PDB file of C-alpha atoms in Angstrom:
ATOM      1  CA  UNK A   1     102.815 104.078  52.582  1.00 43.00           C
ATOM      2  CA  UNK A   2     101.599 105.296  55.908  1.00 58.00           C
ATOM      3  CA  UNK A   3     100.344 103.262  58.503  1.00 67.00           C
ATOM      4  CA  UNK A   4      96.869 103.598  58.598  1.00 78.00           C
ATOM      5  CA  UNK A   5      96.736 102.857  54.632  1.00 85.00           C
ATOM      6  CA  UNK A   6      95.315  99.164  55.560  1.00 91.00           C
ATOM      7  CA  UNK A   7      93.372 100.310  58.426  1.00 96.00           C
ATOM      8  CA  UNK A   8      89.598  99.715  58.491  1.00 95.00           C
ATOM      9  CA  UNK A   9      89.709  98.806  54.793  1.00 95.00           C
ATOM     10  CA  UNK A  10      87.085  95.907  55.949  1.00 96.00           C
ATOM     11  CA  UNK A  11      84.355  97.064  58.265  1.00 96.00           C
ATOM     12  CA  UNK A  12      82.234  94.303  56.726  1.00 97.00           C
ATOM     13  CA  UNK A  13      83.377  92.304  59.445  1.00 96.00           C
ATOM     14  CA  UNK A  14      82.179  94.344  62.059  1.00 97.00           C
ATOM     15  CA  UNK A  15      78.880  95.668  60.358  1.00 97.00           C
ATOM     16  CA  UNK A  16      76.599  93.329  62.026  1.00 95.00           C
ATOM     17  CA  UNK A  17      77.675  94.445  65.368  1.00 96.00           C
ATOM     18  CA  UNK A  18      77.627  97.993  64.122  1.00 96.00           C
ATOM     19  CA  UNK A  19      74.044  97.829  63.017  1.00 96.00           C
ATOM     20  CA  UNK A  20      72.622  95.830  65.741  1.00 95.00           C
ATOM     21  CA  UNK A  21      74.814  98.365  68.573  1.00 95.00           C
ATOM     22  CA  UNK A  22      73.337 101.198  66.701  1.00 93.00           C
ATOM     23  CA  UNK A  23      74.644 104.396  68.042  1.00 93.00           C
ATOM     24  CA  UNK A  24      76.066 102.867  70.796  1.00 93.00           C
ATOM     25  CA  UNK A  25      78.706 101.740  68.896  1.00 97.00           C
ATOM     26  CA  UNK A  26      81.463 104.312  67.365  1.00 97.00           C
ATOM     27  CA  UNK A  27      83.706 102.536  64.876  1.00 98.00           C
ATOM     28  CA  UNK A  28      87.023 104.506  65.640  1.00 98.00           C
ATOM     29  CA  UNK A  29      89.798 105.659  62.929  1.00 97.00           C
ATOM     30  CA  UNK A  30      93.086 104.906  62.508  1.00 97.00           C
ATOM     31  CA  UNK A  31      94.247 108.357  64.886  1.00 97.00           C
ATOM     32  CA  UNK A  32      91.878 107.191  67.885  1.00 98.00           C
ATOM     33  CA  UNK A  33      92.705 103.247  67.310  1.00 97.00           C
ATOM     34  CA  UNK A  34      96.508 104.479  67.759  1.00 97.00           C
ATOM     35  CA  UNK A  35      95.555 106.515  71.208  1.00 98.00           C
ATOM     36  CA  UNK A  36      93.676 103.788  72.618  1.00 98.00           C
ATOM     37  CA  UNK A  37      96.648 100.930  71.839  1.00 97.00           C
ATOM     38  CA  UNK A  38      99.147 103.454  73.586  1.00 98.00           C
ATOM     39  CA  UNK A  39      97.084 103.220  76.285  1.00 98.00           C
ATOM     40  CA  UNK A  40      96.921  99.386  76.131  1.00 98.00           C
ATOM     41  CA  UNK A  41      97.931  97.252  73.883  1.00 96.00           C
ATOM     42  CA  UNK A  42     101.613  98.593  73.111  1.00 95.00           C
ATOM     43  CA  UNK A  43     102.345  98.696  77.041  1.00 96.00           C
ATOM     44  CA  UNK A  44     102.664  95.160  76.431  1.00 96.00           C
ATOM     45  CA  UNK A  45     105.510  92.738  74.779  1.00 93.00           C
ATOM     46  CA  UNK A  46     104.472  90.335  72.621  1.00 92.00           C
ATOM     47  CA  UNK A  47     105.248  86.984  72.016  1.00 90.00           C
ATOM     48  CA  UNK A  48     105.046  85.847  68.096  1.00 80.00           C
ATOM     49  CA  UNK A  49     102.892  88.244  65.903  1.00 76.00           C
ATOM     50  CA  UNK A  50      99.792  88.456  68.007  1.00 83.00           C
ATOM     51  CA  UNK A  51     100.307  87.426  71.704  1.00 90.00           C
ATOM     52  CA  UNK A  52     100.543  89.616  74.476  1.00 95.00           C
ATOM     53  CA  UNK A  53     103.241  88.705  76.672  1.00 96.00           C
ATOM     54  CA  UNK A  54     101.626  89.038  79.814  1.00 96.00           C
ATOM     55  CA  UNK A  55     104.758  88.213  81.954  1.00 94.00           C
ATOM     56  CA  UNK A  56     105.833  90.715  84.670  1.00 91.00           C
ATOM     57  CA  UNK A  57     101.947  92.110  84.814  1.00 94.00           C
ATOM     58  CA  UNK A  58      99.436  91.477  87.260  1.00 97.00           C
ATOM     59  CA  UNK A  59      97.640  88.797  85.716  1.00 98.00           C
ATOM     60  CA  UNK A  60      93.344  88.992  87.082  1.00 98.00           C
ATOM     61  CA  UNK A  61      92.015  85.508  85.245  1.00 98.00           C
ATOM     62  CA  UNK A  62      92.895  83.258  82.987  1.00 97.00           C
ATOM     63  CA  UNK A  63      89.980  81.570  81.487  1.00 96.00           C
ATOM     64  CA  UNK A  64      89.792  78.294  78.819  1.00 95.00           C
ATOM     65  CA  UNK A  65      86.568  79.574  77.489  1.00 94.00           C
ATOM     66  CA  UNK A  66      86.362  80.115  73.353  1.00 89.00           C
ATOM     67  CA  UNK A  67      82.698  81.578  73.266  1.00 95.00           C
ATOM     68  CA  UNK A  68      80.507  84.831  74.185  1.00 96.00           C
ATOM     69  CA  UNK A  69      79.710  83.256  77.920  1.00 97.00           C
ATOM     70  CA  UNK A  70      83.509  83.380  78.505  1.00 97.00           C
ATOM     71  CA  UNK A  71      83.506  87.438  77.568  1.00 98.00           C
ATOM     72  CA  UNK A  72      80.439  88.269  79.312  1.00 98.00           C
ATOM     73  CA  UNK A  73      81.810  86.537  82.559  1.00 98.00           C
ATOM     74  CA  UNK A  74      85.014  88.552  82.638  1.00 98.00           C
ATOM     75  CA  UNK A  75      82.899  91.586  81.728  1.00 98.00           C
ATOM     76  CA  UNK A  76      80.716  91.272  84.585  1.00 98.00           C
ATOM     77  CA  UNK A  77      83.652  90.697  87.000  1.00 98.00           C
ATOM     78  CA  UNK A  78      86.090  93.126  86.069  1.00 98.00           C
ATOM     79  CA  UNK A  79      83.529  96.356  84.117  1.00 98.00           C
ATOM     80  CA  UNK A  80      80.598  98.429  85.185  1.00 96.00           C
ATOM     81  CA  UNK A  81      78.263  97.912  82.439  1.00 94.00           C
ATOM     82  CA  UNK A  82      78.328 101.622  81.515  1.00 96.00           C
ATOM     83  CA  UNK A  83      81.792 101.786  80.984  1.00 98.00           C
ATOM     84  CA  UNK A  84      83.923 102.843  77.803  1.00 98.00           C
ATOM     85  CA  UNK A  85      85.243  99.399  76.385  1.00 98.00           C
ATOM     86  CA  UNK A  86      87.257  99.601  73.023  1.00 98.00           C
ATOM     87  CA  UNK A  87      87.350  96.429  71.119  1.00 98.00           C
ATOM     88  CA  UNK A  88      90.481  95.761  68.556  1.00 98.00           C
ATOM     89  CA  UNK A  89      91.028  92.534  66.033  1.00 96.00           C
ATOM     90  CA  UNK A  90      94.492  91.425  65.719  1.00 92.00           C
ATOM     91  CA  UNK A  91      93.766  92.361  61.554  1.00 91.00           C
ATOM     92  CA  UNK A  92      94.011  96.147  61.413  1.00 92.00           C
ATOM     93  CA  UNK A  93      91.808  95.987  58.319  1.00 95.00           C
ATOM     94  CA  UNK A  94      88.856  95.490  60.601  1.00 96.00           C
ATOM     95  CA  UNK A  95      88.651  99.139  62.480  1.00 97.00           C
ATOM     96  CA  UNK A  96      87.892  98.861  66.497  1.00 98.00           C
ATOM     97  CA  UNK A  97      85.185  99.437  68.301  1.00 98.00           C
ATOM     98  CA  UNK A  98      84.497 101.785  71.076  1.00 98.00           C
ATOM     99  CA  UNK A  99      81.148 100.843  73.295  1.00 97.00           C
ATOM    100  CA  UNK A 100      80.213 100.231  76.762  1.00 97.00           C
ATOM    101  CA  UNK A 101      81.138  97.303  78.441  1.00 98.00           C
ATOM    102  CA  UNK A 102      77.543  96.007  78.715  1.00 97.00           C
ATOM    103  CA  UNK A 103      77.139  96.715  74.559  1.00 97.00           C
ATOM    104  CA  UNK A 104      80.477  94.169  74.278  1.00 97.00           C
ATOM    105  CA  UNK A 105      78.489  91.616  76.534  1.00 97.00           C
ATOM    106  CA  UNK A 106      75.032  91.977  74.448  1.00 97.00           C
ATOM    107  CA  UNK A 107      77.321  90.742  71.418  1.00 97.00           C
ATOM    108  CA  UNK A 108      80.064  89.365  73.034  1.00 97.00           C
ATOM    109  CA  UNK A 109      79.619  85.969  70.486  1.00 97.00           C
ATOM    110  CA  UNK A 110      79.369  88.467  67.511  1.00 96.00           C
ATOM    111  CA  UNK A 111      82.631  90.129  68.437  1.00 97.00           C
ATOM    112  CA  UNK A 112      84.304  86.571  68.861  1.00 96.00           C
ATOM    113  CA  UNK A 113      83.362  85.570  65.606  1.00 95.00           C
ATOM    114  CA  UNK A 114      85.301  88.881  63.739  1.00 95.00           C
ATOM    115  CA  UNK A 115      88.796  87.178  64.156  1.00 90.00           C
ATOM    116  CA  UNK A 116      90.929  84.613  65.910  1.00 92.00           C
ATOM    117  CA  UNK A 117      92.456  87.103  68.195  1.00 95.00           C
ATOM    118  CA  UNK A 118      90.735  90.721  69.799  1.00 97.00           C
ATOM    119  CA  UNK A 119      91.637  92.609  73.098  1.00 98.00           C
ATOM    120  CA  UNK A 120      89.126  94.784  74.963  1.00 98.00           C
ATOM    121  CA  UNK A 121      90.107  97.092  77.109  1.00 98.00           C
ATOM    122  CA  UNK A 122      88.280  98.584  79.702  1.00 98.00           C
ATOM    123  CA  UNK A 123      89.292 102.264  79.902  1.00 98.00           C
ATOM    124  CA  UNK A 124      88.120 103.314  83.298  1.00 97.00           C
ATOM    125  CA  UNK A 125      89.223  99.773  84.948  1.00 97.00           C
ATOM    126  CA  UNK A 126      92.437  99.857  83.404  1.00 98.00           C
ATOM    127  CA  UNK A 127      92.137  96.381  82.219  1.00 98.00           C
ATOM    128  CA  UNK A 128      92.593  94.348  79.307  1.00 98.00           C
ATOM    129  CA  UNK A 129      90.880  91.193  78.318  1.00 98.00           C
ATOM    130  CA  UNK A 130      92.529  89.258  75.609  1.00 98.00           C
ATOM    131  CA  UNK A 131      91.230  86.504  73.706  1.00 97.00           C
ATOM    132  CA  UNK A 132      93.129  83.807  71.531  1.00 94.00           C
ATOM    133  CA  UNK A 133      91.516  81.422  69.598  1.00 90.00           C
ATOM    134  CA  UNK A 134      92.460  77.617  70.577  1.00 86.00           C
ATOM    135  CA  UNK A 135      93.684  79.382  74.335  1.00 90.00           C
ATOM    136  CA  UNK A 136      90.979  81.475  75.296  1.00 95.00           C
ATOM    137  CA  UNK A 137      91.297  84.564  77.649  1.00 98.00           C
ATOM    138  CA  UNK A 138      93.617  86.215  79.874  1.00 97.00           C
ATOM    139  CA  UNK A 139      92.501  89.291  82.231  1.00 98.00           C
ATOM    140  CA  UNK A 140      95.532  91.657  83.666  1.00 98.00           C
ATOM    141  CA  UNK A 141      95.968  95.026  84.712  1.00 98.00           C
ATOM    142  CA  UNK A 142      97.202  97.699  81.956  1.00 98.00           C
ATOM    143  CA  UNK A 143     101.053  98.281  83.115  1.00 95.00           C
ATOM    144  CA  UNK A 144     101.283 102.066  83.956  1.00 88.00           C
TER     145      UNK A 144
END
């Protein structure tokens, strides 16, 4: 079984945000959600299954928020609103996202509400905004 075998097999989840983002909104495959994690998400540790451990990385914010307001805030502060943002779930069944930064803020609450965990990272800032259910988010520069 490869890896990608599991991948997107629910875009369901996502298909509100898909049809309201319209084009702006390119639901990536397994190849290009694997490109944009090496670029991210696996330059970090993690701590249990689905924690980044953001120890020894320049940590930006750290914010108790749980809804949309939370997300658009650290948008605002840390993206230009036309930049690339790729959104992942911490369930690889539901496929990422790639849209700009100000298409993530427009349905930042709709995003939220896809899983208990999702990272977006800002590919021209080289930042990464994670978000844990029950914790909230943590902002911190991508480790080169």
């Amino acid at each position: 079984m490869s890896g990608g075998t599991g991948y997107g097999t629910c875009p369901e989840v996502i298909a509100a945000i898909v049809e309201a983002a319209g084009d702006a909104a390119v639901v990536l495959s397994y190849d290009e959600n694997r490109s944009f994690a090496a670029l991210s998400l696996n330059r970090y540790g993690s701590v249990g299954s689905c924690r980044l451990d953001w120890s020894g990385t320049e940590v930006l914010r750290r914010s108790p928020a749980f809804d949309g307001a939370g997300l658009k805030a650290l948008l605002a502060e840390f993206a230009r609103p036309d930049e690339l943002a790729v959104v992942f779930w911490g369930n690889l069944a539901v496929p990422s996202l790639a849209l700009e930064a100000s298409s993530v803020a427009a349905h930042a609450d709709a995003i939220l509400e896809c899983g208990y965990e999702c990272w977006v990272h800002l590919v021209d800032s080289g930042v990464l905004i994670e978000f844990q259910d029950g914790e909230g988010f943590t902002a911190g520069r991508i480790p080169g």
